[in-house]
XYZ file of C-alpha atoms in Angstrom:
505
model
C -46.385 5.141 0.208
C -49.145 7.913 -0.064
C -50.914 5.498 -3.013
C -49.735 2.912 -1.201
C -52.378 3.767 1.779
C -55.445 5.536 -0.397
C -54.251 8.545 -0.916
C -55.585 9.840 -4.275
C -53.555 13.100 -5.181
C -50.395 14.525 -4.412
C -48.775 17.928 -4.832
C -45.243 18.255 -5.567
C -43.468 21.539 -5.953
C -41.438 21.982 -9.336
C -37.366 20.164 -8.515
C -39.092 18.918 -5.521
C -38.837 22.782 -4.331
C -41.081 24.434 -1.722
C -40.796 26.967 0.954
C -41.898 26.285 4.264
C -44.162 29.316 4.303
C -45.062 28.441 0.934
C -46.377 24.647 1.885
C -48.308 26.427 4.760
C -49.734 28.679 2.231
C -50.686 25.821 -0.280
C -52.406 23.637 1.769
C -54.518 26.803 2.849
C -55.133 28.738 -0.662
C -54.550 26.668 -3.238
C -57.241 24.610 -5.773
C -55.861 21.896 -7.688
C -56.934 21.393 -11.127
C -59.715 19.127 -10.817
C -61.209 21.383 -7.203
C -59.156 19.460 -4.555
C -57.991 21.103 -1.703
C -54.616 19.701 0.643
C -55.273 17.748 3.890
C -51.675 18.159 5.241
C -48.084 18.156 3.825
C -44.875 16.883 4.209
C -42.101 18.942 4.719
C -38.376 17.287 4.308
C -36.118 19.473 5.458
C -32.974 20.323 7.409
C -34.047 23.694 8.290
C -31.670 25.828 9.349
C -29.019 23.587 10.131
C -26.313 22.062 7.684
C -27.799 19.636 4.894
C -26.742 16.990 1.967
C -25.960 13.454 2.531
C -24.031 13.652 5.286
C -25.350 16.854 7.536
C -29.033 17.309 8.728
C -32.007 15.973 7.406
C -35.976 15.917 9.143
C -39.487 15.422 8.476
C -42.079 17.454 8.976
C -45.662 17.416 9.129
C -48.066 20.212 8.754
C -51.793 20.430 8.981
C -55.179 21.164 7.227
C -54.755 24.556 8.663
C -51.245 25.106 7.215
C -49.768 24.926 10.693
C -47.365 22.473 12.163
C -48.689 19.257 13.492
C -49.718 19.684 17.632
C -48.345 18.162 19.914
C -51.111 15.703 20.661
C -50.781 14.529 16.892
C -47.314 14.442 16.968
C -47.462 12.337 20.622
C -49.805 9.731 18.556
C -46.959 9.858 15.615
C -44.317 8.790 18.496
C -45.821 6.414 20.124
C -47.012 4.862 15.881
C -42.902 4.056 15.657
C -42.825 2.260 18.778
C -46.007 -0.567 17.591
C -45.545 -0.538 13.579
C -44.767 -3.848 12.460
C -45.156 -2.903 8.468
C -45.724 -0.599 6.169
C -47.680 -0.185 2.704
C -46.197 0.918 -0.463
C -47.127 0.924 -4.372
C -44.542 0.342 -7.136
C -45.233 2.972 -9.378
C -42.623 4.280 -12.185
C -40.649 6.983 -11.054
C -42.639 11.009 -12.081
C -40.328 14.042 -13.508
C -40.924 16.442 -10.866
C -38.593 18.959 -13.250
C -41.893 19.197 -15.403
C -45.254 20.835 -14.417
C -48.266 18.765 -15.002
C -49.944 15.785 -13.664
C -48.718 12.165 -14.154
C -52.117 9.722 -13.113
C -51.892 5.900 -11.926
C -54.132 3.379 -11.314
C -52.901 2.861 -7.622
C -53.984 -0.317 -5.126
C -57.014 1.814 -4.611
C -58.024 3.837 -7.501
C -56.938 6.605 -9.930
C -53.815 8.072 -8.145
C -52.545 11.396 -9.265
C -49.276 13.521 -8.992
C -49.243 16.926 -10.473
C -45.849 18.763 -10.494
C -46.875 23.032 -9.445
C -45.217 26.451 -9.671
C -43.852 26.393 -6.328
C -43.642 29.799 -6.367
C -47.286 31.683 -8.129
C -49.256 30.764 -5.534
C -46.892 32.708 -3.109
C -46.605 35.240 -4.548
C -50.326 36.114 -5.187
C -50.627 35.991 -1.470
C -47.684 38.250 -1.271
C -49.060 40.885 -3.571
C -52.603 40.872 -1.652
C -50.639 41.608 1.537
C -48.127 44.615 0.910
C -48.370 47.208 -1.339
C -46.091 46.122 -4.441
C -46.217 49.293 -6.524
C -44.962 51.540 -3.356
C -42.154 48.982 -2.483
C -40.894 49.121 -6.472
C -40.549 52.824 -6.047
C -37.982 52.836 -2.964
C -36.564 50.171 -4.889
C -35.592 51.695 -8.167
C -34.619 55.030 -6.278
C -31.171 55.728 -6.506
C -31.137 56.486 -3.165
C -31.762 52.990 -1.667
C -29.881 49.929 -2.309
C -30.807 46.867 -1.503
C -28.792 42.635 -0.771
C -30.989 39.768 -0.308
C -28.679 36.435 0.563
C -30.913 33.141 0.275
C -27.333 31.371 1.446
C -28.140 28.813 -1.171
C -31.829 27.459 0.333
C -34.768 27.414 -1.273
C -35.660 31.613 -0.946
C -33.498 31.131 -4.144
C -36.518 30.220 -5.768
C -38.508 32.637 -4.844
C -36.117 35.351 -4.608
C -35.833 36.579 -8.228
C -39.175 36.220 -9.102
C -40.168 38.971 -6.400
C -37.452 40.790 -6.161
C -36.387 40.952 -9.405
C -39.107 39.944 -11.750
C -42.208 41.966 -9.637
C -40.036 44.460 -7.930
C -37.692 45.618 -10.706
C -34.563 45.299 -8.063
C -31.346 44.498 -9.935
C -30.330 40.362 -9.998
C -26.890 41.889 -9.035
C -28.097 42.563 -5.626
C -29.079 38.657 -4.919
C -26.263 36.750 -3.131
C -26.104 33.220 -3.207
C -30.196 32.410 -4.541
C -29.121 29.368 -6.467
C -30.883 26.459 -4.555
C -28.223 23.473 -3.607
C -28.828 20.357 -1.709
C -25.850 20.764 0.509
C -26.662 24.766 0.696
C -23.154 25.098 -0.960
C -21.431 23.385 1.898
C -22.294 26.460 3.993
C -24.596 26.600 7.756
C -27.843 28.080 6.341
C -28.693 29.776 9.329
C -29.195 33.710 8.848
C -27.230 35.085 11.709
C -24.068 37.198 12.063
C -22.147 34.022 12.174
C -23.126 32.140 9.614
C -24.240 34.526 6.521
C -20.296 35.935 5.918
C -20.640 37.000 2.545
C -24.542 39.874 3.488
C -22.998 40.402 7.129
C -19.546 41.989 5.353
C -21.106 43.083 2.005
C -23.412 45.539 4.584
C -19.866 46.786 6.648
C -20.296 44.800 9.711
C -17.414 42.448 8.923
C -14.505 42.172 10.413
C -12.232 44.207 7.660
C -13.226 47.533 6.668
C -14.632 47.667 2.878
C -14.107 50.601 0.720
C -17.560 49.877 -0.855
C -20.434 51.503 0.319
C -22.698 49.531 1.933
C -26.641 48.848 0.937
C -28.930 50.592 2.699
C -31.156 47.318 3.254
C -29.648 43.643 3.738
C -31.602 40.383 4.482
C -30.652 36.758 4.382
C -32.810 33.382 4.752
C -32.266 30.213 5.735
C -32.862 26.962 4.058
C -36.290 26.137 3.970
C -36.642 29.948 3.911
C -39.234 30.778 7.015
C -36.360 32.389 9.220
C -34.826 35.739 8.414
C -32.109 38.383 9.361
C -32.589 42.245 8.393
C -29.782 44.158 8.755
C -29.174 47.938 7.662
C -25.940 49.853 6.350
C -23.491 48.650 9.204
C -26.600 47.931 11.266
C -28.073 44.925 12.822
C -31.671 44.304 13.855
C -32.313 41.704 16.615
C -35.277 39.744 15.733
C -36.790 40.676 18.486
C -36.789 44.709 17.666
C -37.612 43.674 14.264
C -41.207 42.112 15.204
C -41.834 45.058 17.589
C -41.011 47.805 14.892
C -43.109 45.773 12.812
C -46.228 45.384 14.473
C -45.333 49.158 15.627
C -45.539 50.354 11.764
C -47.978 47.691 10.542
C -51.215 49.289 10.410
C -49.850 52.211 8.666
C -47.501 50.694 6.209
C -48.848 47.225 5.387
C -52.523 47.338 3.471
C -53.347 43.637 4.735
C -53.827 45.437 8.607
C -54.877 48.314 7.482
C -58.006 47.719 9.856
C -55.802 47.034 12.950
C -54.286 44.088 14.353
C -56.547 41.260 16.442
C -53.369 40.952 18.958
C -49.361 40.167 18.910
C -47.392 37.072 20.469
C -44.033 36.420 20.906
C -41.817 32.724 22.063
C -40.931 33.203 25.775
C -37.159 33.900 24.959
C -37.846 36.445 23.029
C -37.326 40.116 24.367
C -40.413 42.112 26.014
C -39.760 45.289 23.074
C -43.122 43.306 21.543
C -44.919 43.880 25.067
C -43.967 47.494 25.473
C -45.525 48.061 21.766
C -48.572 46.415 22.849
C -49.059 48.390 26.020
C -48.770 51.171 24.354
C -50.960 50.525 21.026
C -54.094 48.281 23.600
C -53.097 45.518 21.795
C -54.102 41.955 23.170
C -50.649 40.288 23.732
C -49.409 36.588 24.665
C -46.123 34.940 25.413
C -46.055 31.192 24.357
C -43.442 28.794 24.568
C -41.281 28.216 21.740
C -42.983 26.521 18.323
C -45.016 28.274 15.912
C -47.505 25.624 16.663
C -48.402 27.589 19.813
C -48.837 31.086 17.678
C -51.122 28.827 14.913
C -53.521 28.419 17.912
C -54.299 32.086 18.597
C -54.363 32.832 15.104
C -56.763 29.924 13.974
C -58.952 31.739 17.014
C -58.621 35.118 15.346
C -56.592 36.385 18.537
C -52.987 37.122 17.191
C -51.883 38.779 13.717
C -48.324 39.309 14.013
C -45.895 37.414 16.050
C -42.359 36.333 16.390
C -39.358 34.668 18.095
C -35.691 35.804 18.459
C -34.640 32.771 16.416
C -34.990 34.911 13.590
C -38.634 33.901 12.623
C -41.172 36.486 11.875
C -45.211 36.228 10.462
C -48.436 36.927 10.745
C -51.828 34.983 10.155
C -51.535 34.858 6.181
C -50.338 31.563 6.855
C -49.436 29.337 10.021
C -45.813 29.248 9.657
C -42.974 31.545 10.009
C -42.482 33.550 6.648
C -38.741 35.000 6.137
C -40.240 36.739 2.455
C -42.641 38.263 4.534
C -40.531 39.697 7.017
C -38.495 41.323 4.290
C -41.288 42.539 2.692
C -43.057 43.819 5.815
C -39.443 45.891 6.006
C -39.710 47.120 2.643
C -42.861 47.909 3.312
C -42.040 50.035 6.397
C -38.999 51.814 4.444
C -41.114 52.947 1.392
C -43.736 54.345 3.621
C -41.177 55.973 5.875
C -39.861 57.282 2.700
C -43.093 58.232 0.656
C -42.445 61.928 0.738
C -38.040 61.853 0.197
C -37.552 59.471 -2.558
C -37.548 62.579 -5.364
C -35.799 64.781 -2.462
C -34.702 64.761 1.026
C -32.799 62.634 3.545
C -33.403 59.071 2.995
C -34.898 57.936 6.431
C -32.547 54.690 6.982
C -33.012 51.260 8.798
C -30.732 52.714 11.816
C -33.439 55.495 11.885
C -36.202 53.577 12.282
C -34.565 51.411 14.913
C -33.649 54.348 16.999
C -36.685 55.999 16.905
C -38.498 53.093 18.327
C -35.756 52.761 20.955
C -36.660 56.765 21.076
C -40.482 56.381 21.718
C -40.694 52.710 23.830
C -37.500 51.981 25.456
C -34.554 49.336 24.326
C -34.160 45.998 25.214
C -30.759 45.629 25.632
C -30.529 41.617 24.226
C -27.930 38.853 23.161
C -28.356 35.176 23.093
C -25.227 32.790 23.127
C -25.833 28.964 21.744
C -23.745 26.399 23.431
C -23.888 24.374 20.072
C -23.057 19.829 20.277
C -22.577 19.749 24.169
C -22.275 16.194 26.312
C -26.208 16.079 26.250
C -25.561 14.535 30.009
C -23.487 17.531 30.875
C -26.787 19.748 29.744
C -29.190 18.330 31.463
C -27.204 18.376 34.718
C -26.682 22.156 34.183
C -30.680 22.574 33.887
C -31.130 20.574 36.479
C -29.103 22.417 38.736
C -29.844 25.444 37.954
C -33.771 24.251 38.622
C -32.251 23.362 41.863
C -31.580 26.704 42.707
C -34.887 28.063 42.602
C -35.747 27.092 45.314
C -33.971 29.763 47.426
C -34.056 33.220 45.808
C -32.080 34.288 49.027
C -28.896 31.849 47.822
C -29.743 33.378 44.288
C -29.214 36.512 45.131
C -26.114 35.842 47.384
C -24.569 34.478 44.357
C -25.040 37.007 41.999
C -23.747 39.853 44.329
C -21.131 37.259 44.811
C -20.259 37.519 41.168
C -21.272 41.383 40.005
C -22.452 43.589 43.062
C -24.228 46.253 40.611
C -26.872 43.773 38.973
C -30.521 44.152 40.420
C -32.085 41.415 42.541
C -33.661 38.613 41.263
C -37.505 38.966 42.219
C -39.103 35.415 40.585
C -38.049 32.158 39.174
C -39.523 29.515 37.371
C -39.895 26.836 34.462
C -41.903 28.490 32.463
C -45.295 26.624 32.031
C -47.710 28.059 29.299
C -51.948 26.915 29.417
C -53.057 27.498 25.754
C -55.789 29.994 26.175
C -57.934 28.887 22.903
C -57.649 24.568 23.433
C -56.688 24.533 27.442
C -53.934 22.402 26.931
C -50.832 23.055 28.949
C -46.844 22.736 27.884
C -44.472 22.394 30.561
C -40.803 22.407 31.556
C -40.148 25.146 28.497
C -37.346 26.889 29.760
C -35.677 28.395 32.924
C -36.846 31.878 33.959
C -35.284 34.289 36.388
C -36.756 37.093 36.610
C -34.949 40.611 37.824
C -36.269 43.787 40.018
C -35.840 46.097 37.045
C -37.379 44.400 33.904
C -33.919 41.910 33.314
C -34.170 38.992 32.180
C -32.150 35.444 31.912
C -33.408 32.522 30.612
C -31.665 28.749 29.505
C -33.193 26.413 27.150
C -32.066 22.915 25.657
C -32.785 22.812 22.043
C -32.789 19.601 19.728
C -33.616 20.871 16.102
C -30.526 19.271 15.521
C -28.697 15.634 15.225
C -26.298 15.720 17.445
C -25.367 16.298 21.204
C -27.510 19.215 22.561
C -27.390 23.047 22.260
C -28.052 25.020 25.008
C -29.112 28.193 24.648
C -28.286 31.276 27.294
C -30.514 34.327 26.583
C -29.919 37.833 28.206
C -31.974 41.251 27.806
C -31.776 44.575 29.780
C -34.758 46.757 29.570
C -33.170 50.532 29.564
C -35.792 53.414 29.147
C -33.752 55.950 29.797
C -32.830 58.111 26.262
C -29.220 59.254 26.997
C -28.538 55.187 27.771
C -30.195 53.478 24.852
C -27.292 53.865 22.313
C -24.735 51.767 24.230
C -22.899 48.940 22.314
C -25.124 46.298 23.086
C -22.486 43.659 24.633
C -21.126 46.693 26.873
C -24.544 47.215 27.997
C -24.946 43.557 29.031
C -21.520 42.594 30.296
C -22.714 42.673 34.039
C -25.784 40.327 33.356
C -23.979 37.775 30.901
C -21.095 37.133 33.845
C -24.025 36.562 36.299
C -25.287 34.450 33.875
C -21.844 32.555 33.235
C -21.249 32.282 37.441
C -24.839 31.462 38.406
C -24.907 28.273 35.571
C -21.504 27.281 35.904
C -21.508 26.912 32.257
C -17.645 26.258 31.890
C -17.851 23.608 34.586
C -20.272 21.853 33.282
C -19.757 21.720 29.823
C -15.925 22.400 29.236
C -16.824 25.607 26.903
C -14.973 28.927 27.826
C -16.980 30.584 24.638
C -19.916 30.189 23.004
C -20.249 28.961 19.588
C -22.450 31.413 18.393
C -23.653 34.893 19.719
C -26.313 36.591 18.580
């Protein structure tokens, strides 16, 4: 189809393999052999939801800048499938993608090439002129610190031993599951405490107790590798901490900011510990809806250099997509420099240390999501819409919830959340239900549809607690009040027939 309609080159990753962050970063950095530079990619992927012939399957489109496609492209795209009466294609003999090189045509229009890349040198060039390799091998091949990476059988596999292994000197024992497969071994490549079994028990935070000793560090990926989990010895990191402690420790412990950073964003759902670091540090700070699109924006503007969302993705503006790698790197990163001075001697200063420290010096954001996962999507959209409904009386809000849990503060705003982009003016509306508490709390539902079938609805539930002899609560104790206000005020049971969620975060 591309020679089909004048294209004249096209880049395929080796086995048809590519990262997301890794497309993002080739259409930005990388020089093809005869000078050309990418105009936009397609991605085909199921992202983080099941895949093979029978699960998930979509296609993406990213562009010039590395970024996804906006939503004014994407609008045009839509409203192409509705007036297309035919399409143009070239018959052209079938190219071995298992073989780099270049394989040239004389297409409809002209000399048509296809050259066959590395999927992964490119990546990890950029890698190496980000973090500081050298210091990151040393924690690494310290005795003290031991280290799991679980691609859960995406494409991180590809990349995995090559930096881990091959440029960090980490042992191949200590990757789980890096072999790419089409179907991700049968398994729900989403990194989350549901979903990656084998790195959630392998670091003790399984349901049996194992008479191994945990790693120190664990992190997992998810199919087209630009989400990621970090978890340390019996120890899990919310995504939201996880961009906050990064953009906390980034200037210090990551040579690419080494000059400071421009500003941090985070999705709307994501937890305020982000906000908190950038009061503190005079950072510039925005709150977007969700879509990395949104965070491309600032970044092509030269406003944002890290952001993230609680759905487990994490970057910065090395490229205009979510990086998993990255995040685990950043982490690394963080752990060596933590850790410069007790590698030869000392106590090694942990993930769980670093965590609590930061819940030490800015407060903790108590936080939990639950995903409502293939509901009636008619049953979800009357539960938005009623809930919408309510908004329109804070005084019958607040009956309710006193109704339901007398000890929960007062709700004090709510709203759809509405975001104007602040570099192009454009505004995005109806992008998820806020309501708002008197001390910090938050609740907020959202309908998602990254995947095929019925609709997900996603609950999402944060306590801000600053006080230090109340920040190392079990995190679901700590919430209990605000997730049956939640539960009550949404009428989730009633509406959808669920008395559980299907996943909890």
């Amino acid at each position: 189809m591309a020679a089909g309609n004048g294209v004249r080159r096209v880049w395929v990753g080796q086995n048809g393999l590519l990262s997301t962050p890794a497309v993002s970063a080739a259409i930005r950095e990388r020089v093809g052999l005869d000078g050309s530079k990418a105009t936009g990619a397609f991605i085909l992927t199921a992202s983080h939801n099941p895949g093979g012939p029978n699960e998930d399957f979509g296609i993406k489109y990213n562009m010039e800048n590395g970024g996804p496609a906006p939503e004014g492209i994407t609008d045009k795209i839509y409203e192409n499938t509705k007036t297309i009466k035919e399409y143009l294609t070239a018959d052209l003999p079938d190219v071995d993608i298992t073989a780099i090189g270049v394989t040239s045509f004389c297409g409809p229009e002209g000399y048509f090439d296809v050259e066959v890349f590395d999927p992964a040198s490119d990546y990890v060039n950029l890698m190496k002129s980000i973090f500081d390799f050298e210091s990151i091998r040393k924690l690494l091949s310290s005795p003290k610190f031991t280290f799991c990476y679980d691609a859960l059988h995406g494409v991180a596999g590809a990349y995995a031993k090559r930096i881990f292994v091959e440029e960090l000197g980490a042992q191949e024992s200590s990757l789980l599951n890096c072999v790419p497969k089409e179907d991700f071994g049968g398994g729900h490549p989403d990194p989350n405490l549901t979903y990656a079994k084998e790195l959630v028990a392998c670091m003790g935070l399984g349901k049996s107790k194992s008479e191994v000793e945990p790693p120190e560090f664990g992190a997992a990926a998810d199919g087209d590798a630009d989400r990621n989990m970090i978890l340390g010895k019996r120890f899990f990191v919310t995504p939201s901490d996880s961009v906050a402690i990064i953009a906390a420790n980034a200037v210090e412990a990551i040579p690419y900011f080494s000059a400071g950073l421009k500003g941090v964003a985070r999705s709307m759902p994501t937890s305020a510990a982000l906000d908190v670091v950038a009061k503190n540090l005079n950072l510039k700070f925005f709150e977007v809806p969700t879509g990395w699109k949104f965070f491309g924006n600032l970044m092509d503007a030269g406003l944002c250099s890290v952001c993230g969302e609680e759905s487990f993705g994490t970057g910065s503006d090395h490229i205009r997509e979510k990086d998993g790698i990255w995040a685990v790197l950043a982490w690394l990163s963080i752990l060596a420099y933590k850790n410069r001075e007790n590698l030869d001697g000392g106590k090694l200063v942990t993930v769980e240390d670093i965590v609590r420290n930061h819940w030490a010096a800015y407060g903790r954001h108590y936080y939990t999501r639950y995903d409502y996962e293939n509901v009636d999507a008619g049953a979800a959209k009357e539960l938005m819409a009623c809930l919408v409904k309510l908004q329109s009386s804070l005084a019958e809000v607040n009956e309710i919830i006193s109704g339901i849990q007398s000890d929960v503060s007062k709700v004090v705003h709510a709203d759809e959340f509405e975001y104007k982009d602040p570099v192009d003016g454009s505004i995005s509306k109806h992008q998820g239900i806020r309501y708002l508490f008197e001390d910090g709390s938050r609740l907020i539902f959202r309908l998602s549809g990254t995947g095929s079938e019925g609709a997900t609805i996603r609950l999402y539930i944060e306590q801000y607690e600053k006080d230090p002899s109340k920040i190392g609560r079990d995190s679901q104790d700590a919430l209990a009040p605000l997730v049956a206000v939640a539960l009550g005020l949404s009428k989730m049971q009633e509406f959808t027939g669920r008395s559980a969620p299907t996943v909890i975060t």
